[in-house]
PDB file of C-alpha atoms and ligand atoms in Angstrom:
ATOM      1  CA  UNK A   1      77.269 -23.277 -51.780  1.00 51.00           C
ATOM      2  CA  UNK A   2      74.016 -24.242 -49.193  1.00 56.00           C
ATOM      3  CA  UNK A   3      72.100 -21.547 -48.486  1.00 64.00           C
ATOM      4  CA  UNK A   4      70.905 -20.529 -45.208  1.00 69.00           C
ATOM      5  CA  UNK A   5      67.720 -19.806 -45.220  1.00 65.00           C
ATOM      6  CA  UNK A   6      66.492 -16.779 -42.646  1.00 68.00           C
ATOM      7  CA  UNK A   7      63.016 -15.620 -41.848  1.00 69.00           C
ATOM      8  CA  UNK A   8      63.187 -11.855 -42.219  1.00 72.00           C
ATOM      9  CA  UNK A   9      61.579 -10.325 -38.791  1.00 73.00           C
ATOM     10  CA  UNK A  10      58.164  -8.665 -38.518  1.00 78.00           C
ATOM     11  CA  UNK A  11      58.326  -4.979 -40.580  1.00 86.00           C
ATOM     12  CA  UNK A  12      61.428  -6.611 -42.177  1.00 93.00           C
ATOM     13  CA  UNK A  13      62.207  -6.647 -46.376  1.00 97.00           C
ATOM     14  CA  UNK A  14      63.634  -9.881 -47.462  1.00 97.00           C
ATOM     15  CA  UNK A  15      67.755 -10.201 -47.556  1.00 97.00           C
ATOM     16  CA  UNK A  16      70.048 -11.756 -49.594  1.00 98.00           C
ATOM     17  CA  UNK A  17      73.431 -12.161 -49.244  1.00 98.00           C
ATOM     18  CA  UNK A  18      75.672 -13.939 -51.918  1.00 98.00           C
ATOM     19  CA  UNK A  19      78.847 -14.334 -52.612  1.00 97.00           C
ATOM     20  CA  UNK A  20      80.083 -11.595 -55.003  1.00 97.00           C
ATOM     21  CA  UNK A  21      78.152  -9.127 -57.457  1.00 97.00           C
ATOM     22  CA  UNK A  22      77.928 -11.735 -60.607  1.00 97.00           C
ATOM     23  CA  UNK A  23      75.868 -13.914 -58.256  1.00 98.00           C
ATOM     24  CA  UNK A  24      74.143 -10.723 -56.593  1.00 98.00           C
ATOM     25  CA  UNK A  25      73.445 -10.066 -60.418  1.00 98.00           C
ATOM     26  CA  UNK A  26      71.459 -13.697 -60.839  1.00 98.00           C
ATOM     27  CA  UNK A  27      69.696 -12.975 -58.171  1.00 98.00           C
ATOM     28  CA  UNK A  28      68.376 -10.071 -59.185  1.00 98.00           C
ATOM     29  CA  UNK A  29      67.813 -11.302 -62.591  1.00 98.00           C
ATOM     30  CA  UNK A  30      65.908 -14.308 -61.129  1.00 98.00           C
ATOM     31  CA  UNK A  31      63.448 -12.025 -58.646  1.00 98.00           C
ATOM     32  CA  UNK A  32      62.800  -9.171 -61.853  1.00 98.00           C
ATOM     33  CA  UNK A  33      62.073 -12.072 -64.313  1.00 98.00           C
ATOM     34  CA  UNK A  34      59.877 -13.828 -61.941  1.00 98.00           C
ATOM     35  CA  UNK A  35      57.663 -10.186 -60.370  1.00 98.00           C
ATOM     36  CA  UNK A  36      57.646  -9.604 -64.412  1.00 98.00           C
ATOM     37  CA  UNK A  37      56.233 -12.935 -66.274  1.00 98.00           C
ATOM     38  CA  UNK A  38      53.995 -13.105 -62.950  1.00 98.00           C
ATOM     39  CA  UNK A  39      52.439  -9.500 -64.064  1.00 98.00           C
ATOM     40  CA  UNK A  40      52.137 -10.192 -67.071  1.00 98.00           C
ATOM     41  CA  UNK A  41      50.535 -13.108 -66.527  1.00 98.00           C
ATOM     42  CA  UNK A  42      47.838 -11.947 -63.720  1.00 98.00           C
ATOM     43  CA  UNK A  43      47.601  -8.365 -65.624  1.00 97.00           C
ATOM     44  CA  UNK A  44      48.094  -8.805 -69.110  1.00 98.00           C
ATOM     45  CA  UNK A  45      50.894  -5.965 -68.898  1.00 98.00           C
ATOM     46  CA  UNK A  46      54.777  -5.630 -67.043  1.00 98.00           C
ATOM     47  CA  UNK A  47      55.802  -2.213 -65.311  1.00 98.00           C
ATOM     48  CA  UNK A  48      59.254  -2.239 -64.261  1.00 98.00           C
ATOM     49  CA  UNK A  49      61.348   1.047 -63.019  1.00 98.00           C
ATOM     50  CA  UNK A  50      64.578   0.826 -63.304  1.00 98.00           C
ATOM     51  CA  UNK A  51      68.124   2.094 -62.357  1.00 98.00           C
ATOM     52  CA  UNK A  52      70.773   3.717 -63.448  1.00 95.00           C
ATOM     53  CA  UNK A  53      75.051   3.589 -61.685  1.00 91.00           C
ATOM     54  CA  UNK A  54      76.979   0.680 -62.158  1.00 91.00           C
ATOM     55  CA  UNK A  55      74.486  -2.017 -60.626  1.00 93.00           C
ATOM     56  CA  UNK A  56      72.045  -2.872 -63.552  1.00 97.00           C
ATOM     57  CA  UNK A  57      74.839  -3.147 -65.805  1.00 95.00           C
ATOM     58  CA  UNK A  58      75.626  -6.864 -64.844  1.00 96.00           C
ATOM     59  CA  UNK A  59      71.636  -7.269 -64.217  1.00 97.00           C
ATOM     60  CA  UNK A  60      71.048  -6.391 -68.199  1.00 97.00           C
ATOM     61  CA  UNK A  61      73.626  -9.401 -69.033  1.00 95.00           C
ATOM     62  CA  UNK A  62      71.841 -11.724 -67.244  1.00 96.00           C
ATOM     63  CA  UNK A  63      68.342 -10.919 -68.428  1.00 97.00           C
ATOM     64  CA  UNK A  64      69.837 -10.200 -71.929  1.00 95.00           C
ATOM     65  CA  UNK A  65      70.427 -14.046 -71.647  1.00 94.00           C
ATOM     66  CA  UNK A  66      69.451 -17.245 -71.840  1.00 93.00           C
ATOM     67  CA  UNK A  67      67.134 -18.280 -70.261  1.00 96.00           C
ATOM     68  CA  UNK A  68      65.725 -15.657 -69.335  1.00 96.00           C
ATOM     69  CA  UNK A  69      65.893 -14.200 -72.930  1.00 95.00           C
ATOM     70  CA  UNK A  70      63.341 -16.534 -74.378  1.00 94.00           C
ATOM     71  CA  UNK A  71      62.036 -17.196 -70.901  1.00 96.00           C
ATOM     72  CA  UNK A  72      60.374 -13.720 -69.990  1.00 98.00           C
ATOM     73  CA  UNK A  73      57.367 -12.355 -71.796  1.00 98.00           C
ATOM     74  CA  UNK A  74      58.478  -9.117 -72.810  1.00 98.00           C
ATOM     75  CA  UNK A  75      56.258  -8.540 -75.515  1.00 97.00           C
ATOM     76  CA  UNK A  76      54.099  -7.376 -72.224  1.00 98.00           C
ATOM     77  CA  UNK A  77      57.197  -5.498 -70.359  1.00 98.00           C
ATOM     78  CA  UNK A  78      57.383  -1.732 -70.136  1.00 98.00           C
ATOM     79  CA  UNK A  79      60.582   0.012 -68.836  1.00 98.00           C
ATOM     80  CA  UNK A  80      60.489   3.251 -67.403  1.00 98.00           C
ATOM     81  CA  UNK A  81      64.019   5.022 -65.126  1.00 98.00           C
ATOM     82  CA  UNK A  82      63.437   6.097 -61.315  1.00 98.00           C
ATOM     83  CA  UNK A  83      66.034   8.495 -62.581  1.00 98.00           C
ATOM     84  CA  UNK A  84      68.570   9.594 -64.990  1.00 98.00           C
ATOM     85  CA  UNK A  85      70.954  12.536 -65.760  1.00 98.00           C
ATOM     86  CA  UNK A  86      70.448  16.029 -68.150  1.00 98.00           C
ATOM     87  CA  UNK A  87      72.900  14.430 -70.448  1.00 97.00           C
ATOM     88  CA  UNK A  88      72.574  13.227 -74.366  1.00 95.00           C
ATOM     89  CA  UNK A  89      71.344   9.706 -74.424  1.00 90.00           C
ATOM     90  CA  UNK A  90      74.507   8.608 -76.192  1.00 91.00           C
ATOM     91  CA  UNK A  91      76.462  10.427 -72.796  1.00 95.00           C
ATOM     92  CA  UNK A  92      78.496   7.410 -71.111  1.00 94.00           C
ATOM     93  CA  UNK A  93      76.316   9.167 -68.199  1.00 96.00           C
ATOM     94  CA  UNK A  94      73.527   8.629 -69.605  1.00 96.00           C
ATOM     95  CA  UNK A  95      70.979   5.810 -67.408  1.00 97.00           C
ATOM     96  CA  UNK A  96      69.475   4.952 -70.506  1.00 96.00           C
ATOM     97  CA  UNK A  97      72.497   4.012 -72.239  1.00 94.00           C
ATOM     98  CA  UNK A  98      73.443   0.368 -70.365  1.00 93.00           C
ATOM     99  CA  UNK A  99      70.284  -0.880 -70.887  1.00 95.00           C
ATOM    100  CA  UNK A 100      70.086  -0.006 -74.544  1.00 93.00           C
ATOM    101  CA  UNK A 101      73.097  -1.037 -75.114  1.00 91.00           C
ATOM    102  CA  UNK A 102      73.185  -4.537 -72.775  1.00 93.00           C
ATOM    103  CA  UNK A 103      69.670  -4.956 -72.776  1.00 95.00           C
ATOM    104  CA  UNK A 104      67.729  -4.510 -76.060  1.00 93.00           C
ATOM    105  CA  UNK A 105      70.195  -3.263 -78.280  1.00 82.00           C
ATOM    106  CA  UNK A 106      70.394  -4.349 -81.795  1.00 48.00           C
ATOM    107  CA  UNK A 107      66.888  -5.677 -80.830  1.00 37.00           C
ATOM    108  CA  UNK A 108      65.486  -2.752 -83.658  1.00 34.00           C
ATOM    109  CA  UNK A 109      66.939  -4.939 -86.095  1.00 33.00           C
ATOM    110  CA  UNK A 110      64.851  -7.828 -85.122  1.00 35.00           C
ATOM    111  CA  UNK A 111      61.485  -5.742 -86.228  1.00 34.00           C
ATOM    112  CA  UNK A 112      60.288  -6.039 -82.434  1.00 35.00           C
ATOM    113  CA  UNK A 113      61.986  -2.631 -81.145  1.00 38.00           C
ATOM    114  CA  UNK A 114      60.855  -0.024 -83.630  1.00 38.00           C
ATOM    115  CA  UNK A 115      62.791   0.939 -86.550  1.00 36.00           C
ATOM    116  CA  UNK A 116      65.740   2.457 -84.695  1.00 38.00           C
ATOM    117  CA  UNK A 117      64.732   5.996 -86.037  1.00 37.00           C
ATOM    118  CA  UNK A 118      64.981   6.646 -82.178  1.00 38.00           C
ATOM    119  CA  UNK A 119      68.503   5.735 -81.623  1.00 38.00           C
ATOM    120  CA  UNK A 120      67.355   2.086 -79.914  1.00 45.00           C
ATOM    121  CA  UNK A 121      69.509  -0.181 -82.682  1.00 44.00           C
ATOM    122  CA  UNK A 122      72.774  -0.078 -82.377  1.00 47.00           C
ATOM    123  CA  UNK A 123      75.408  -2.249 -84.385  1.00 49.00           C
ATOM    124  CA  UNK A 124      75.757  -5.347 -82.670  1.00 47.00           C
ATOM    125  CA  UNK A 125      76.098  -9.033 -83.491  1.00 49.00           C
ATOM    126  CA  UNK A 126      73.394 -10.154 -80.554  1.00 60.00           C
ATOM    127  CA  UNK A 127      69.939  -9.184 -80.846  1.00 74.00           C
ATOM    128  CA  UNK A 128      68.390  -8.078 -77.439  1.00 89.00           C
ATOM    129  CA  UNK A 129      65.155  -8.560 -75.797  1.00 95.00           C
ATOM    130  CA  UNK A 130      62.335  -7.675 -77.724  1.00 94.00           C
ATOM    131  CA  UNK A 131      60.422  -5.497 -75.313  1.00 96.00           C
ATOM    132  CA  UNK A 132      58.701  -2.452 -78.157  1.00 95.00           C
ATOM    133  CA  UNK A 133      60.588  -0.081 -79.471  1.00 92.00           C
ATOM    134  CA  UNK A 134      57.142   2.145 -77.633  1.00 95.00           C
ATOM    135  CA  UNK A 135      57.477   0.515 -74.195  1.00 97.00           C
ATOM    136  CA  UNK A 136      60.591   1.618 -73.854  1.00 97.00           C
ATOM    137  CA  UNK A 137      59.918   4.361 -71.411  1.00 97.00           C
ATOM    138  CA  UNK A 138      63.202   6.664 -71.102  1.00 97.00           C
ATOM    139  CA  UNK A 139      62.910  10.279 -70.533  1.00 98.00           C
ATOM    140  CA  UNK A 140      62.854  12.622 -72.872  1.00 98.00           C
ATOM    141  CA  UNK A 141      66.154  14.246 -71.441  1.00 97.00           C
ATOM    142  CA  UNK A 142      67.712  14.264 -75.461  1.00 96.00           C
ATOM    143  CA  UNK A 143      64.247  16.065 -76.401  1.00 96.00           C
ATOM    144  CA  UNK A 144      64.626  18.660 -73.733  1.00 98.00           C
ATOM    145  CA  UNK A 145      68.349  19.207 -74.770  1.00 97.00           C
ATOM    146  CA  UNK A 146      67.575  19.517 -78.900  1.00 97.00           C
ATOM    147  CA  UNK A 147      64.717  21.613 -78.063  1.00 97.00           C
ATOM    148  CA  UNK A 148      66.945  23.763 -75.547  1.00 98.00           C
ATOM    149  CA  UNK A 149      64.317  23.313 -72.572  1.00 98.00           C
ATOM    150  CA  UNK A 150      64.961  23.277 -68.765  1.00 98.00           C
ATOM    151  CA  UNK A 151      64.984  19.517 -66.850  1.00 98.00           C
ATOM    152  CA  UNK A 152      61.661  20.537 -65.455  1.00 98.00           C
ATOM    153  CA  UNK A 153      59.677  20.369 -68.614  1.00 98.00           C
ATOM    154  CA  UNK A 154      61.367  17.020 -68.899  1.00 98.00           C
ATOM    155  CA  UNK A 155      60.176  16.032 -65.695  1.00 98.00           C
ATOM    156  CA  UNK A 156      55.959  17.144 -66.202  1.00 98.00           C
ATOM    157  CA  UNK A 157      56.710  15.414 -69.846  1.00 98.00           C
ATOM    158  CA  UNK A 158      57.879  11.980 -67.702  1.00 98.00           C
ATOM    159  CA  UNK A 159      54.891  12.799 -65.732  1.00 98.00           C
ATOM    160  CA  UNK A 160      52.182  13.011 -68.925  1.00 98.00           C
ATOM    161  CA  UNK A 161      53.724   9.698 -70.226  1.00 98.00           C
ATOM    162  CA  UNK A 162      53.482   7.815 -67.129  1.00 98.00           C
ATOM    163  CA  UNK A 163      49.804   8.848 -66.358  1.00 98.00           C
ATOM    164  CA  UNK A 164      49.027   8.176 -70.179  1.00 98.00           C
ATOM    165  CA  UNK A 165      50.037   4.979 -69.105  1.00 97.00           C
ATOM    166  CA  UNK A 166      47.608   3.902 -67.119  1.00 94.00           C
ATOM    167  CA  UNK A 167      48.548   2.541 -64.111  1.00 98.00           C
ATOM    168  CA  UNK A 168      47.099   1.881 -61.290  1.00 98.00           C
ATOM    169  CA  UNK A 169      46.655   4.166 -57.893  1.00 98.00           C
ATOM    170  CA  UNK A 170      47.224   3.497 -54.735  1.00 98.00           C
ATOM    171  CA  UNK A 171      45.326   5.364 -52.030  1.00 97.00           C
ATOM    172  CA  UNK A 172      48.061   8.167 -52.209  1.00 97.00           C
ATOM    173  CA  UNK A 173      47.326   9.052 -55.785  1.00 98.00           C
ATOM    174  CA  UNK A 174      51.386   7.495 -56.429  1.00 98.00           C
ATOM    175  CA  UNK A 175      51.514   4.732 -59.782  1.00 98.00           C
ATOM    176  CA  UNK A 176      51.825   1.400 -58.834  1.00 98.00           C
ATOM    177  CA  UNK A 177      54.490  -0.186 -60.580  1.00 98.00           C
ATOM    178  CA  UNK A 178      55.058  -4.320 -60.784  1.00 98.00           C
ATOM    179  CA  UNK A 179      58.800  -3.686 -59.840  1.00 98.00           C
ATOM    180  CA  UNK A 180      61.569  -1.113 -58.823  1.00 98.00           C
ATOM    181  CA  UNK A 181      64.992  -1.741 -59.318  1.00 98.00           C
ATOM    182  CA  UNK A 182      67.377   0.613 -56.553  1.00 98.00           C
ATOM    183  CA  UNK A 183      70.755   0.892 -56.631  1.00 98.00           C
ATOM    184  CA  UNK A 184      72.042   3.168 -53.220  1.00 98.00           C
ATOM    185  CA  UNK A 185      74.727   5.858 -52.907  1.00 97.00           C
ATOM    186  CA  UNK A 186      77.268   5.612 -50.471  1.00 96.00           C
ATOM    187  CA  UNK A 187      74.955   9.237 -48.904  1.00 97.00           C
ATOM    188  CA  UNK A 188      72.458   6.667 -48.285  1.00 98.00           C
ATOM    189  CA  UNK A 189      70.334   8.481 -51.841  1.00 98.00           C
ATOM    190  CA  UNK A 190      67.811   6.634 -54.088  1.00 98.00           C
ATOM    191  CA  UNK A 191      66.307   7.684 -57.352  1.00 98.00           C
ATOM    192  CA  UNK A 192      67.735  10.644 -57.436  1.00 98.00           C
ATOM    193  CA  UNK A 193      66.701  11.609 -54.156  1.00 98.00           C
ATOM    194  CA  UNK A 194      70.307  12.649 -52.158  1.00 98.00           C
ATOM    195  CA  UNK A 195      69.763  13.822 -47.837  1.00 98.00           C
ATOM    196  CA  UNK A 196      67.943  16.959 -47.493  1.00 97.00           C
ATOM    197  CA  UNK A 197      65.960  16.474 -50.682  1.00 98.00           C
ATOM    198  CA  UNK A 198      63.518  19.113 -51.604  1.00 97.00           C
ATOM    199  CA  UNK A 199      61.563  15.879 -54.180  1.00 98.00           C
ATOM    200  CA  UNK A 200      59.463  15.348 -51.010  1.00 98.00           C
ATOM    201  CA  UNK A 201      57.616  18.025 -50.375  1.00 98.00           C
ATOM    202  CA  UNK A 202      56.551  17.979 -54.113  1.00 98.00           C
ATOM    203  CA  UNK A 203      53.528  15.672 -54.865  1.00 98.00           C
ATOM    204  CA  UNK A 204      54.558  15.661 -58.409  1.00 98.00           C
ATOM    205  CA  UNK A 205      55.679  12.045 -59.910  1.00 98.00           C
ATOM    206  CA  UNK A 206      58.194  13.040 -61.548  1.00 99.00           C
ATOM    207  CA  UNK A 207      61.122  16.035 -60.707  1.00 98.00           C
ATOM    208  CA  UNK A 208      64.049  17.846 -61.799  1.00 98.00           C
ATOM    209  CA  UNK A 209      66.813  18.292 -59.392  1.00 98.00           C
ATOM    210  CA  UNK A 210      69.482  20.456 -58.950  1.00 98.00           C
ATOM    211  CA  UNK A 211      72.749  18.478 -59.505  1.00 98.00           C
ATOM    212  CA  UNK A 212      74.493  17.841 -56.262  1.00 97.00           C
ATOM    213  CA  UNK A 213      77.155  18.484 -54.927  1.00 97.00           C
ATOM    214  CA  UNK A 214      77.810  16.323 -52.320  1.00 97.00           C
ATOM    215  CA  UNK A 215      78.679  13.258 -54.769  1.00 96.00           C
ATOM    216  CA  UNK A 216      79.185  12.426 -58.260  1.00 95.00           C
ATOM    217  CA  UNK A 217      78.750  13.102 -61.347  1.00 96.00           C
ATOM    218  CA  UNK A 218      77.636  17.147 -60.821  1.00 97.00           C
ATOM    219  CA  UNK A 219      74.626  16.527 -62.781  1.00 98.00           C
ATOM    220  CA  UNK A 220      71.826  18.401 -63.412  1.00 98.00           C
ATOM    221  CA  UNK A 221      68.662  14.819 -62.782  1.00 98.00           C
ATOM    222  CA  UNK A 222      65.499  13.937 -62.942  1.00 98.00           C
ATOM    223  CA  UNK A 223      63.624  11.860 -60.642  1.00 98.00           C
ATOM    224  CA  UNK A 224      61.042  10.308 -59.913  1.00 98.00           C
ATOM    225  CA  UNK A 225      58.790  10.960 -56.556  1.00 98.00           C
ATOM    226  CA  UNK A 226      60.512   8.707 -53.839  1.00 98.00           C
ATOM    227  CA  UNK A 227      56.764   7.297 -52.165  1.00 98.00           C
ATOM    228  CA  UNK A 228      56.566   6.029 -56.439  1.00 98.00           C
ATOM    229  CA  UNK A 229      58.748   3.304 -55.205  1.00 98.00           C
ATOM    230  CA  UNK A 230      56.363   3.238 -51.721  1.00 97.00           C
ATOM    231  CA  UNK A 231      53.370   2.775 -54.016  1.00 98.00           C
ATOM    232  CA  UNK A 232      55.716  -0.376 -56.520  1.00 98.00           C
ATOM    233  CA  UNK A 233      54.324  -3.871 -55.614  1.00 98.00           C
ATOM    234  CA  UNK A 234      58.347  -4.669 -55.344  1.00 98.00           C
ATOM    235  CA  UNK A 235      61.042  -2.428 -54.736  1.00 98.00           C
ATOM    236  CA  UNK A 236      64.512  -4.161 -55.313  1.00 98.00           C
ATOM    237  CA  UNK A 237      67.232  -2.866 -53.613  1.00 98.00           C
ATOM    238  CA  UNK A 238      70.941  -4.096 -54.967  1.00 98.00           C
ATOM    239  CA  UNK A 239      73.740  -3.019 -53.411  1.00 98.00           C
ATOM    240  CA  UNK A 240      77.437  -4.539 -53.853  1.00 96.00           C
ATOM    241  CA  UNK A 241      81.177  -3.254 -52.807  1.00 97.00           C
ATOM    242  CA  UNK A 242      82.866  -2.858 -49.551  1.00 97.00           C
ATOM    243  CA  UNK A 243      82.225   1.077 -50.017  1.00 97.00           C
ATOM    244  CA  UNK A 244      78.175   0.050 -49.950  1.00 97.00           C
ATOM    245  CA  UNK A 245      77.969  -1.582 -46.250  1.00 98.00           C
ATOM    246  CA  UNK A 246      78.632   1.538 -44.002  1.00 98.00           C
ATOM    247  CA  UNK A 247      75.875   2.590 -45.932  1.00 98.00           C
ATOM    248  CA  UNK A 248      73.851  -0.616 -45.117  1.00 98.00           C
ATOM    249  CA  UNK A 249      74.888  -0.979 -41.855  1.00 98.00           C
ATOM    250  CA  UNK A 250      73.157   2.332 -41.346  1.00 98.00           C
ATOM    251  CA  UNK A 251      69.978   1.686 -43.125  1.00 98.00           C
ATOM    252  CA  UNK A 252      69.420  -1.664 -41.174  1.00 97.00           C
ATOM    253  CA  UNK A 253      70.679   0.428 -38.117  1.00 96.00           C
ATOM    254  CA  UNK A 254      68.046   2.422 -35.709  1.00 96.00           C
ATOM    255  CA  UNK A 255      65.518   3.574 -38.002  1.00 96.00           C
ATOM    256  CA  UNK A 256      66.406   7.473 -39.291  1.00 97.00           C
ATOM    257  CA  UNK A 257      64.531  10.406 -41.499  1.00 98.00           C
ATOM    258  CA  UNK A 258      64.060   9.142 -44.669  1.00 98.00           C
ATOM    259  CA  UNK A 259      64.513  12.636 -45.277  1.00 98.00           C
ATOM    260  CA  UNK A 260      68.989  12.283 -44.211  1.00 98.00           C
ATOM    261  CA  UNK A 261      68.425   8.816 -45.258  1.00 98.00           C
ATOM    262  CA  UNK A 262      66.032   8.447 -48.359  1.00 98.00           C
ATOM    263  CA  UNK A 263      67.576   4.661 -48.938  1.00 98.00           C
ATOM    264  CA  UNK A 264      65.871   3.587 -45.469  1.00 98.00           C
ATOM    265  CA  UNK A 265      62.699   3.624 -48.031  1.00 98.00           C
ATOM    266  CA  UNK A 266      63.009   0.374 -49.295  1.00 98.00           C
ATOM    267  CA  UNK A 267      63.147  -1.120 -45.908  1.00 98.00           C
ATOM    268  CA  UNK A 268      60.030  -2.253 -45.770  1.00 97.00           C
ATOM    269  CA  UNK A 269      58.268  -5.882 -45.469  1.00 96.00           C
ATOM    270  CA  UNK A 270      57.494  -7.388 -49.360  1.00 97.00           C
ATOM    271  CA  UNK A 271      60.576  -5.503 -50.114  1.00 98.00           C
ATOM    272  CA  UNK A 272      63.738  -7.430 -51.221  1.00 98.00           C
ATOM    273  CA  UNK A 273      67.297  -6.511 -50.924  1.00 98.00           C
ATOM    274  CA  UNK A 274      70.017  -8.607 -52.338  1.00 98.00           C
ATOM    275  CA  UNK A 275      73.453  -7.734 -51.333  1.00 98.00           C
ATOM    276  CA  UNK A 276      77.244  -8.962 -52.100  1.00 98.00           C
ATOM    277  CA  UNK A 277      79.617  -9.984 -48.994  1.00 97.00           C
ATOM    278  CA  UNK A 278      81.756  -6.700 -49.352  1.00 98.00           C
ATOM    279  CA  UNK A 279      77.946  -4.465 -48.866  1.00 98.00           C
ATOM    280  CA  UNK A 280      76.666  -6.990 -45.973  1.00 98.00           C
ATOM    281  CA  UNK A 281      79.669  -7.071 -44.002  1.00 98.00           C
ATOM    282  CA  UNK A 282      78.817  -4.182 -41.806  1.00 98.00           C
ATOM    283  CA  UNK A 283      74.640  -5.710 -41.609  1.00 97.00           C
ATOM    284  CA  UNK A 284      73.670  -5.271 -37.678  1.00 94.00           C
ATOM    285  CA  UNK A 285      73.630  -9.394 -36.583  1.00 93.00           C
ATOM    286  CA  UNK A 286      70.155  -9.514 -35.774  1.00 91.00           C
ATOM    287  CA  UNK A 287      69.034  -8.885 -39.221  1.00 93.00           C
ATOM    288  CA  UNK A 288      71.655 -10.815 -40.695  1.00 93.00           C
ATOM    289  CA  UNK A 289      69.658 -13.796 -38.449  1.00 92.00           C
ATOM    290  CA  UNK A 290      67.560 -13.091 -40.937  1.00 91.00           C
ATOM    291  CA  UNK A 291      68.847 -13.127 -44.044  1.00 95.00           C
ATOM    292  CA  UNK A 292      69.077 -15.824 -47.048  1.00 91.00           C
ATOM    293  CA  UNK A 293      72.947 -16.528 -47.207  1.00 91.00           C
ATOM    294  CA  UNK A 294      74.693 -17.731 -49.964  1.00 86.00           C
ATOM    295  CA  UNK A 295      71.565 -18.397 -52.840  1.00 68.00           C
TER     296      UNK A 295
HETATM  297  C1  LIG B   1      71.941   7.746 -60.354  1.00 77.33           C
HETATM  298  C2  LIG B   1      71.354   6.190 -60.299  1.00 77.33           C
HETATM  299  C3  LIG B   1      71.681   6.053 -58.522  1.00 77.33           C
HETATM  300  C4  LIG B   1      72.644   5.016 -58.810  1.00 77.33           C
HETATM  301  C5  LIG B   1      72.877   5.201 -57.124  1.00 77.33           C
HETATM  302  C6  LIG B   1      73.823   3.679 -56.605  1.00 77.33           C
HETATM  303  O1  LIG B   1      71.248   8.115 -61.436  1.00 77.33           O
HETATM  304  O2  LIG B   1      73.025   7.792 -59.601  1.00 77.33           O
HETATM  305  O3  LIG B   1      70.269   5.989 -60.182  1.00 77.33           O
HETATM  306  O4  LIG B   1      70.259   6.272 -57.300  1.00 77.33           O
HETATM  307  O5  LIG B   1      71.121   3.320 -58.450  1.00 77.33           O
HETATM  308  O6  LIG B   1      73.851   6.197 -56.985  1.00 77.33           O
HETATM  309  O7  LIG B   1      74.444   3.648 -58.328  1.00 77.33           O
HETATM  310  P1  LIG B   1      76.302   2.719 -58.275  1.00 77.33           P
HETATM  311  O8  LIG B   1      75.290   1.461 -59.018  1.00 77.33           O
HETATM  312  O9  LIG B   1      77.035   3.002 -59.240  1.00 77.33           O
HETATM  313  O10 LIG B   1      76.449   2.134 -56.848  1.00 77.33           O
END
């Protein structure tokens, strides 16, 4: 398919519309790979925050395969999470599990991702990408659960880990990650920042979030402060499916209060939105005219 090159209106992010979820995953993987490669080239290290839900799985699959497995300087990459659920690491609801299984799986046996003593080395035929084990920064939720500590403990400890990593800070004092991948919920949440969230009023970098009652999974969470998305060099939102079309249309309609529509935070210049056709179906025509369609 020939891509139609749009030109994003001033103050708007770049929007790319792909035919289907696999094409959107390939496009997102290429954006992440380029951002990580550039960061390692320019600063010797790359900090990537990934997401949960179903969206990242296809992206991990592409990144774990050629050409990205060999092309990205994985030894310089740090992986963080924008949010996680307060469940054990082997629980299917864990946001870490898919990353470990699909992107990092088995790498411990190659000697590049540690010994596997902490559970990252899995039985699998294909080695994952060689991110050094100590650079995979899962939220310490398994530790909290194991030691009978609350989500607030995991949040404080994760903030301490982020501070020790020595990332540059923006003017407001938030860490600048190189790329933050987010999915968006049908209610307009990103990270675990739901409509009406109290996270905006707490400057802590990492916060415990009570289990949402309006959307599944209804489990307690730990999330980054939403302003960390804004501080990042590249916010990357990826959405698939018809059930996201109304949310996408809302985000790109008249600006709403971010407290009611947290996903609006990623509608800023320099951000990239990758949508499949189903998710883009109800985009306002003026915004669609500025999108890159088909590639
Ligand atoms: C979480 C996520 C969350 C997710 C969206 C989209 O832990 O719930 O990090 O913010 O990205 O809910 O989820 P899907 O990709 O499954 O649509």
